Amino acid sequence: IFSIPFVSVIIISIPSAILAEYFNIPLAWFLGPMLITSLASLMGLKTKMPRLVLSSILIILGLYIGNYIDKDLFNQMQDWIWTSFIMLIYIILSVIIVSKYLEKFSKYEKKTSIFSAAPGALGPLMILAEDAKTDLSQVATSHLIRLIIIITVFPFVVNSFYDVDSVNISEETIVNQNIFHLMILITSSVILILFFEKIKVPAALLTGTLVASGLLQISEVASYQISPNIIDYCLLILGSSVGCRFADKTFSEIGRNALHSFVATFLLVILGIGAAVVAGLVIDKNFFTLLLSYCPGGIYEVAVIAIFFDLDPEFVSFHHIIRLLMILFTVPLILKVISKKA
């Protein structure tokens, strides 16, 4: 936490966030730090995001999303079965179509193409890719470039076409809350996170916090509404953490993968739009909520966009957790089928 690489990240991130906010860039405290940290990392500046800092921020974001969880949510989940099935079809089509493109035009090896084509779940995919003896650098670079494109462009699209005020972080004041309840929520979240990590549940930080928060609030054991005042600081850390992932990359490496990653991202977005349109036929949800649910971005990064624009964060988070689970099952299955054919 007190290392020079982390201090450097904070020093460059805060001014970039303020500057982005001055120019009215949507999600300024996320995009500003993300872009400047990515650039600094590629230019050779030593950057680092301590796991303790990032984990703490993700727990806070999980508790904030947990504010949306109530008894009615579980009644709604039965309506999400079909949207989850659409997610499965979207994943399968994405992997098949995009991997074929990458294999043919970018000359990626077959397994590398499949891991690079999956719409999200970089962390788990890297573990699977390493086990399958594929090119980890190409897989990571493809996903990182895609993440930067999606997370940079999507807020501008929503801001331009979605007629709603974003969450006003400065005005809401929350009073008369029990700090003891907050401690119960945090302790329960940490216990569940450790348990979920042990049994290999994807996105354990978010999943554990949401489950703990939901159960405690619905059962009325503990309830605490996280103030929106702290979300800007969460956005800054999360945005910077994305940029820090480029610490071991170079401009030439990014350049070699940029064109094909852009095309792959475009294909995934088109498939995602199609999935959102179909989902809109079976469930009454805002189109941008559905589009964000099928967005091929990182689960935590997409969650903060849902929070910022108030696009049903619990619905979006649920579908991205489901997506992670589906990817973990479908990608190895597709690899197995391809291996048998070979």
CSV table of C-alpha atoms in Angstrom, one decimal:
chain,number,residue,atom,x,y,z
A,1,ILE,CA,0.0,0.0,0.0
A,2,PHE,CA,2.9,2.4,0.8
A,3,SER,CA,4.9,1.3,-2.3
A,4,ILE,CA,6.1,3.9,-4.9
A,5,PRO,CA,4.3,2.1,-7.8
A,6,PHE,CA,0.9,2.5,-5.9
A,7,VAL,CA,1.6,6.1,-4.8
A,8,SER,CA,2.5,6.9,-8.5
A,9,VAL,CA,-0.9,5.5,-9.5
A,10,ILE,CA,-2.8,7.7,-7.0
A,11,ILE,CA,-0.7,10.8,-8.0
A,12,ILE,CA,-1.6,10.5,-11.7
A,13,SER,CA,-5.1,9.2,-11.2
A,14,ILE,CA,-6.6,12.0,-9.1
A,15,PRO,CA,-5.7,14.9,-11.5
A,16,SER,CA,-7.0,12.8,-14.4
A,17,ALA,CA,-10.3,12.2,-12.7
A,18,ILE,CA,-10.7,15.9,-11.9
A,19,LEU,CA,-9.8,16.9,-15.4
A,20,ALA,CA,-12.3,14.3,-16.9
A,21,GLU,CA,-15.0,15.7,-14.6
A,22,TYR,CA,-14.2,19.3,-15.6
A,23,PHE,CA,-14.9,18.3,-19.3
A,24,ASN,CA,-18.1,16.5,-18.2
A,25,ILE,CA,-16.9,13.1,-19.4
A,26,PRO,CA,-19.4,10.4,-18.2
A,27,LEU,CA,-18.0,8.2,-15.5
A,28,ALA,CA,-15.2,10.7,-15.1
A,29,TRP,CA,-13.7,9.2,-11.9
A,30,PHE,CA,-13.4,5.8,-13.6
A,31,LEU,CA,-12.4,6.6,-17.2
A,32,GLY,CA,-9.9,9.4,-16.4
A,33,PRO,CA,-7.8,7.2,-14.1
A,34,MET,CA,-8.2,4.1,-16.3
A,35,LEU,CA,-6.9,5.8,-19.4
A,36,ILE,CA,-4.0,7.7,-17.8
A,37,THR,CA,-2.9,4.7,-15.9
A,38,SER,CA,-3.0,2.5,-19.0
A,39,LEU,CA,-0.9,5.0,-20.9
A,40,ALA,CA,1.6,5.4,-18.1
A,41,SER,CA,1.9,1.6,-17.7
A,42,LEU,CA,2.6,1.2,-21.5
A,43,MET,CA,5.1,4.0,-21.3
A,44,GLY,CA,7.1,2.1,-18.7
A,45,LEU,CA,6.0,3.7,-15.4
A,46,LYS,CA,5.9,1.1,-12.6
A,47,THR,CA,2.3,0.8,-11.5
A,48,LYS,CA,0.7,-1.5,-9.0
A,49,MET,CA,-2.7,-2.0,-7.5
A,50,PRO,CA,-2.4,-3.7,-4.1
A,51,ARG,CA,-4.8,-6.6,-3.7
A,52,LEU,CA,-5.9,-5.4,-0.3
A,53,VAL,CA,-7.0,-2.0,-1.6
A,54,LEU,CA,-8.8,-3.4,-4.7
A,55,SER,CA,-10.5,-6.1,-2.6
A,56,SER,CA,-11.7,-3.5,-0.1
A,57,ILE,CA,-13.2,-1.3,-2.8
A,58,LEU,CA,-14.9,-4.3,-4.5
A,59,ILE,CA,-16.5,-5.3,-1.2
A,60,ILE,CA,-17.8,-1.7,-0.8
A,61,LEU,CA,-19.2,-1.8,-4.3
A,62,GLY,CA,-20.8,-5.2,-3.6
A,63,LEU,CA,-22.5,-3.7,-0.5
A,64,TYR,CA,-23.7,-0.8,-2.5
A,65,ILE,CA,-25.3,-3.0,-5.1
A,66,GLY,CA,-26.7,-5.0,-2.1
A,67,ASN,CA,-28.8,-1.9,-1.2
A,68,TYR,CA,-31.0,-2.9,-4.2
A,69,ILE,CA,-31.7,-6.4,-2.9
A,70,ASP,CA,-35.0,-7.0,-1.3
A,71,LYS,CA,-37.7,-9.8,-1.0
A,72,ASP,CA,-39.2,-8.9,-4.4
A,73,LEU,CA,-35.9,-9.6,-6.1
A,74,PHE,CA,-36.2,-13.3,-5.6
A,75,ASN,CA,-39.7,-13.2,-7.1
A,76,GLN,CA,-38.2,-11.5,-10.1
A,77,MET,CA,-35.5,-14.1,-10.6
A,78,GLN,CA,-37.9,-16.7,-11.9
A,79,ASP,CA,-38.4,-14.3,-14.9
A,80,TRP,CA,-34.7,-14.3,-15.5
A,81,ILE,CA,-34.5,-17.9,-16.5
A,82,TRP,CA,-35.1,-17.1,-20.1
A,83,THR,CA,-32.6,-14.2,-20.2
A,84,SER,CA,-30.0,-16.6,-18.7
A,85,PHE,CA,-30.8,-19.1,-21.4
A,86,ILE,CA,-30.3,-16.3,-24.0
A,87,MET,CA,-26.9,-15.6,-22.3
A,88,LEU,CA,-25.9,-19.2,-22.9
A,89,ILE,CA,-26.8,-19.0,-26.6
A,90,TYR,CA,-24.9,-15.7,-26.8
A,91,ILE,CA,-21.8,-17.2,-25.3
A,92,ILE,CA,-21.8,-20.2,-27.6
A,93,LEU,CA,-22.3,-18.1,-30.7
A,94,SER,CA,-19.7,-15.6,-29.5
A,95,VAL,CA,-17.0,-18.2,-29.0
A,96,ILE,CA,-17.7,-20.0,-32.3
A,97,ILE,CA,-17.9,-16.9,-34.5
A,98,VAL,CA,-15.2,-14.7,-33.0
A,99,SER,CA,-12.7,-17.6,-32.6
A,100,LYS,CA,-13.2,-18.5,-36.3
A,101,TYR,CA,-12.4,-14.9,-37.2
A,102,LEU,CA,-9.3,-14.8,-34.9
A,103,GLU,CA,-8.0,-18.1,-36.2
A,104,LYS,CA,-8.4,-17.2,-39.8
A,105,PHE,CA,-7.4,-13.5,-39.9
A,106,SER,CA,-5.1,-13.0,-36.9
A,107,LYS,CA,-3.5,-16.4,-37.3
A,108,TYR,CA,-4.1,-17.3,-33.6
A,109,GLU,CA,-3.7,-20.9,-32.7
A,110,LYS,CA,-7.1,-22.7,-32.4
A,111,LYS,CA,-7.1,-22.9,-28.5
A,112,THR,CA,-5.8,-19.3,-28.2
A,113,SER,CA,-8.6,-18.1,-30.5
A,114,ILE,CA,-11.3,-19.8,-28.3
A,115,PHE,CA,-10.0,-18.3,-25.1
A,116,SER,CA,-9.6,-14.9,-26.7
A,117,ALA,CA,-13.1,-15.0,-28.1
A,118,ALA,CA,-14.9,-15.7,-24.9
A,119,PRO,CA,-17.0,-12.6,-23.8
A,120,GLY,CA,-15.3,-11.8,-20.5
A,121,ALA,CA,-14.0,-13.8,-17.5
A,122,LEU,CA,-10.3,-13.0,-18.1
A,123,GLY,CA,-9.2,-14.2,-14.7
A,124,PRO,CA,-10.7,-17.7,-14.9
A,125,LEU,CA,-9.9,-18.0,-18.6
A,126,MET,CA,-6.2,-17.3,-17.9
A,127,ILE,CA,-6.1,-20.2,-15.5
A,128,LEU,CA,-7.8,-22.5,-18.1
A,129,ALA,CA,-5.5,-21.1,-20.9
A,130,GLU,CA,-2.4,-21.9,-18.9
A,131,ASP,CA,-3.6,-25.4,-18.2
A,132,ALA,CA,-4.3,-25.8,-22.0
A,133,LYS,CA,-0.8,-24.6,-22.8
A,134,THR,CA,-1.9,-21.7,-25.0
A,135,ASP,CA,-0.4,-18.2,-25.5
A,136,LEU,CA,-1.3,-16.4,-22.3
A,137,SER,CA,0.0,-13.0,-23.6
A,138,GLN,CA,-2.2,-13.0,-26.7
A,139,VAL,CA,-5.3,-14.1,-24.6
A,140,ALA,CA,-4.6,-11.4,-22.0
A,141,THR,CA,-3.9,-8.6,-24.5
A,142,SER,CA,-7.0,-9.4,-26.5
A,143,HIS,CA,-9.2,-9.2,-23.4
A,144,LEU,CA,-7.6,-6.1,-22.1
A,145,ILE,CA,-7.9,-4.2,-25.3
A,146,ARG,CA,-11.6,-5.2,-25.5
A,147,LEU,CA,-12.2,-4.1,-21.9
A,148,ILE,CA,-10.7,-0.7,-22.6
A,149,ILE,CA,-12.8,-0.3,-25.8
A,150,ILE,CA,-16.0,-1.4,-24.1
A,151,ILE,CA,-15.6,0.5,-20.9
A,152,THR,CA,-14.5,3.7,-22.7
A,153,VAL,CA,-17.3,3.7,-25.3
A,154,PHE,CA,-20.3,2.4,-23.4
A,155,PRO,CA,-20.7,5.3,-21.0
A,156,PHE,CA,-20.7,7.8,-23.9
A,157,VAL,CA,-23.3,5.8,-25.7
A,158,VAL,CA,-25.6,5.6,-22.6
A,159,ASN,CA,-25.0,9.2,-21.8
A,160,SER,CA,-26.0,10.2,-25.4
A,161,PHE,CA,-29.0,8.0,-25.9
A,162,TYR,CA,-30.4,7.2,-22.4
A,163,ASP,CA,-32.5,10.0,-21.2
A,164,VAL,CA,-31.9,9.8,-17.4
A,165,ASP,CA,-29.8,11.6,-14.9
A,166,SER,CA,-26.9,9.7,-13.6
A,167,VAL,CA,-26.6,9.0,-9.9
A,168,ASN,CA,-26.1,12.4,-8.2
A,169,ILE,CA,-23.3,11.4,-5.9
A,170,SER,CA,-23.0,14.8,-4.1
A,171,GLU,CA,-26.6,15.4,-2.9
A,172,GLU,CA,-27.8,12.3,-1.2
A,173,THR,CA,-27.2,12.2,2.6
A,174,ILE,CA,-27.9,9.1,4.7
A,175,VAL,CA,-28.4,9.5,8.4
A,176,ASN,CA,-29.3,7.5,11.5
A,177,GLN,CA,-27.6,4.2,10.5
A,178,ASN,CA,-26.2,1.6,12.8
A,179,ILE,CA,-22.4,1.2,12.3
A,180,PHE,CA,-22.7,-2.2,14.1
A,181,HIS,CA,-24.8,-3.4,11.2
A,182,LEU,CA,-22.1,-2.3,8.8
A,183,MET,CA,-19.6,-4.4,10.7
A,184,ILE,CA,-21.8,-7.4,10.6
A,185,LEU,CA,-22.3,-7.0,6.8
A,186,ILE,CA,-18.5,-6.6,6.2
A,187,THR,CA,-17.6,-9.6,8.5
A,188,SER,CA,-20.2,-11.8,6.9
A,189,SER,CA,-19.1,-10.8,3.4
A,190,VAL,CA,-15.5,-11.6,4.1
A,191,ILE,CA,-16.4,-15.0,5.5
A,192,LEU,CA,-18.5,-15.8,2.5
A,193,ILE,CA,-15.8,-14.5,0.1
A,194,LEU,CA,-13.2,-16.8,1.6
A,195,PHE,CA,-15.6,-19.7,1.4
A,196,PHE,CA,-16.5,-19.0,-2.2
A,197,GLU,CA,-12.9,-18.6,-3.1
A,198,LYS,CA,-12.2,-22.0,-1.6
A,199,ILE,CA,-14.9,-23.7,-3.6
A,200,LYS,CA,-13.9,-21.8,-6.7
A,201,VAL,CA,-17.0,-19.7,-7.2
A,202,PRO,CA,-16.3,-17.1,-10.0
A,203,ALA,CA,-16.1,-13.4,-8.9
A,204,ALA,CA,-16.1,-14.5,-5.3
A,205,LEU,CA,-15.6,-10.9,-4.0
A,206,LEU,CA,-18.8,-9.7,-5.6
A,207,THR,CA,-20.8,-12.9,-5.3
A,208,GLY,CA,-19.9,-13.3,-1.6
A,209,THR,CA,-20.8,-9.7,-0.7
A,210,LEU,CA,-24.1,-9.8,-2.6
A,211,VAL,CA,-25.2,-13.1,-1.0
A,212,ALA,CA,-24.2,-11.9,2.5
A,213,SER,CA,-25.8,-8.5,2.0
A,214,GLY,CA,-28.9,-9.9,0.5
A,215,LEU,CA,-29.5,-12.6,3.1
A,216,LEU,CA,-28.9,-10.2,6.1
A,217,GLN,CA,-31.0,-7.4,4.7
A,218,ILE,CA,-33.9,-9.6,3.7
A,219,SER,CA,-33.9,-11.4,7.0
A,220,GLU,CA,-33.6,-8.0,8.7
A,221,VAL,CA,-30.6,-9.1,10.7
A,222,ALA,CA,-28.5,-6.2,9.5
A,223,SER,CA,-29.1,-3.4,7.0
A,224,TYR,CA,-26.8,-0.5,6.0
A,225,GLN,CA,-27.1,1.7,3.0
A,226,ILE,CA,-23.7,2.7,1.6
A,227,SER,CA,-23.5,6.4,0.9
A,228,PRO,CA,-23.0,7.4,-2.8
A,229,ASN,CA,-20.4,9.9,-1.6
A,230,ILE,CA,-17.8,7.2,-1.5
A,231,ILE,CA,-18.5,5.8,-5.0
A,232,ASP,CA,-16.2,8.3,-6.7
A,233,TYR,CA,-13.2,7.0,-4.8
A,234,CYS,CA,-14.2,3.4,-5.6
A,235,LEU,CA,-14.4,4.3,-9.3
A,236,LEU,CA,-10.9,5.9,-9.1
A,237,ILE,CA,-9.4,2.7,-7.7
A,238,LEU,CA,-11.2,0.4,-10.0
A,239,GLY,CA,-10.4,2.4,-13.1
A,240,SER,CA,-6.7,2.6,-12.1
A,241,SER,CA,-6.6,-1.1,-11.5
A,242,VAL,CA,-7.7,-1.7,-15.1
A,243,GLY,CA,-4.8,0.5,-16.3
A,244,CYS,CA,-2.3,-1.4,-14.0
A,245,ARG,CA,-3.0,-4.6,-16.0
A,246,PHE,CA,-1.0,-3.1,-18.8
A,247,ALA,CA,2.1,-3.0,-16.6
A,248,ASP,CA,3.8,-5.8,-18.5
A,249,LYS,CA,2.6,-4.8,-22.0
A,250,THR,CA,4.3,-2.7,-24.7
A,251,PHE,CA,2.9,-0.4,-27.4
A,252,SER,CA,4.2,-2.8,-30.1
A,253,GLU,CA,2.4,-5.7,-28.5
A,254,ILE,CA,-0.9,-3.7,-28.2
A,255,GLY,CA,-0.4,-2.5,-31.8
A,256,ARG,CA,-0.1,-6.0,-33.1
A,257,ASN,CA,-3.4,-7.1,-31.5
A,258,ALA,CA,-5.3,-3.8,-31.7
A,259,LEU,CA,-7.0,-4.2,-35.2
A,260,HIS,CA,-8.2,-7.8,-34.7
A,261,SER,CA,-9.2,-7.1,-31.1
A,262,PHE,CA,-11.3,-4.2,-32.3
A,263,VAL,CA,-13.0,-6.4,-34.9
A,264,ALA,CA,-13.6,-9.1,-32.3
A,265,THR,CA,-15.0,-6.5,-30.0
A,266,PHE,CA,-17.3,-5.2,-32.7
A,267,LEU,CA,-18.6,-8.8,-33.4
A,268,LEU,CA,-19.2,-9.4,-29.7
A,269,VAL,CA,-21.1,-6.1,-29.4
A,270,ILE,CA,-23.3,-6.9,-32.4
A,271,LEU,CA,-24.1,-10.3,-30.9
A,272,GLY,CA,-24.7,-8.6,-27.5
A,273,ILE,CA,-27.1,-6.2,-29.1
A,274,GLY,CA,-28.9,-9.1,-30.8
A,275,ALA,CA,-29.2,-10.9,-27.4
A,276,ALA,CA,-30.5,-7.7,-25.7
A,277,VAL,CA,-33.2,-7.3,-28.5
A,278,VAL,CA,-34.3,-10.9,-28.1
A,279,ALA,CA,-34.3,-10.6,-24.2
A,280,GLY,CA,-36.4,-7.5,-24.6
A,281,LEU,CA,-39.1,-9.7,-26.1
A,282,VAL,CA,-39.3,-12.0,-23.0
A,283,ILE,CA,-38.8,-9.5,-20.2
A,284,ASP,CA,-39.9,-5.9,-19.5
A,285,LYS,CA,-36.5,-4.2,-18.9
A,286,ASN,CA,-34.9,-1.0,-20.2
A,287,PHE,CA,-32.9,-1.8,-23.4
A,288,PHE,CA,-29.7,-0.3,-22.0
A,289,THR,CA,-30.0,-2.5,-18.9
A,290,LEU,CA,-30.3,-5.5,-21.1
A,291,LEU,CA,-27.4,-4.3,-23.4
A,292,LEU,CA,-25.2,-3.8,-20.3
A,293,SER,CA,-26.1,-7.3,-19.1
A,294,TYR,CA,-24.9,-8.8,-22.4
A,295,CYS,CA,-21.9,-6.5,-22.6
A,296,PRO,CA,-18.6,-8.4,-23.1
A,297,GLY,CA,-16.8,-6.4,-20.4
A,298,GLY,CA,-15.4,-7.1,-16.9
A,299,ILE,CA,-18.0,-7.9,-14.2
A,300,TYR,CA,-16.8,-5.2,-11.8
A,301,GLU,CA,-16.3,-2.6,-14.4
A,302,VAL,CA,-19.8,-3.2,-15.9
A,303,ALA,CA,-21.3,-3.1,-12.4
A,304,VAL,CA,-20.0,0.4,-11.8
A,305,ILE,CA,-21.6,1.6,-15.0
A,306,ALA,CA,-24.9,0.0,-13.9
A,307,ILE,CA,-24.6,1.9,-10.6
A,308,PHE,CA,-23.6,5.2,-12.2
A,309,PHE,CA,-26.5,5.2,-14.6
A,310,ASP,CA,-28.9,3.4,-12.3
A,311,LEU,CA,-29.5,0.6,-14.7
A,312,ASP,CA,-30.7,-2.2,-12.4
A,313,PRO,CA,-27.3,-3.1,-10.9
A,314,GLU,CA,-28.7,-6.3,-9.3
A,315,PHE,CA,-30.0,-7.5,-12.6
A,316,VAL,CA,-26.8,-6.7,-14.5
A,317,SER,CA,-24.6,-8.2,-11.8
A,318,PHE,CA,-26.7,-11.4,-11.7
A,319,HIS,CA,-26.3,-11.9,-15.4
A,320,HIS,CA,-22.6,-11.3,-15.4
A,321,ILE,CA,-22.1,-13.8,-12.6
A,322,ILE,CA,-24.2,-16.3,-14.6
A,323,ARG,CA,-22.1,-15.5,-17.7
A,324,LEU,CA,-18.9,-16.3,-15.7
A,325,LEU,CA,-20.3,-19.6,-14.7
A,326,MET,CA,-21.4,-20.4,-18.2
A,327,ILE,CA,-18.1,-19.5,-19.7
A,328,LEU,CA,-16.3,-21.8,-17.2
A,329,PHE,CA,-18.4,-24.7,-18.3
A,330,THR,CA,-18.9,-24.0,-22.1
A,331,VAL,CA,-15.3,-23.1,-23.1
A,332,PRO,CA,-13.7,-26.4,-21.8
A,333,LEU,CA,-16.6,-28.3,-23.4
A,334,ILE,CA,-16.0,-26.6,-26.8
A,335,LEU,CA,-12.3,-27.3,-26.5
A,336,LYS,CA,-13.1,-31.0,-25.7
A,337,VAL,CA,-15.4,-31.2,-28.8
A,338,ILE,CA,-12.7,-29.6,-31.0
A,339,SER,CA,-10.0,-32.0,-29.7
A,340,LYS,CA,-12.2,-35.0,-30.4
A,341,LYS,CA,-12.7,-33.8,-34.0
A,342,ALA,CA,-9.0,-33.2,-34.4
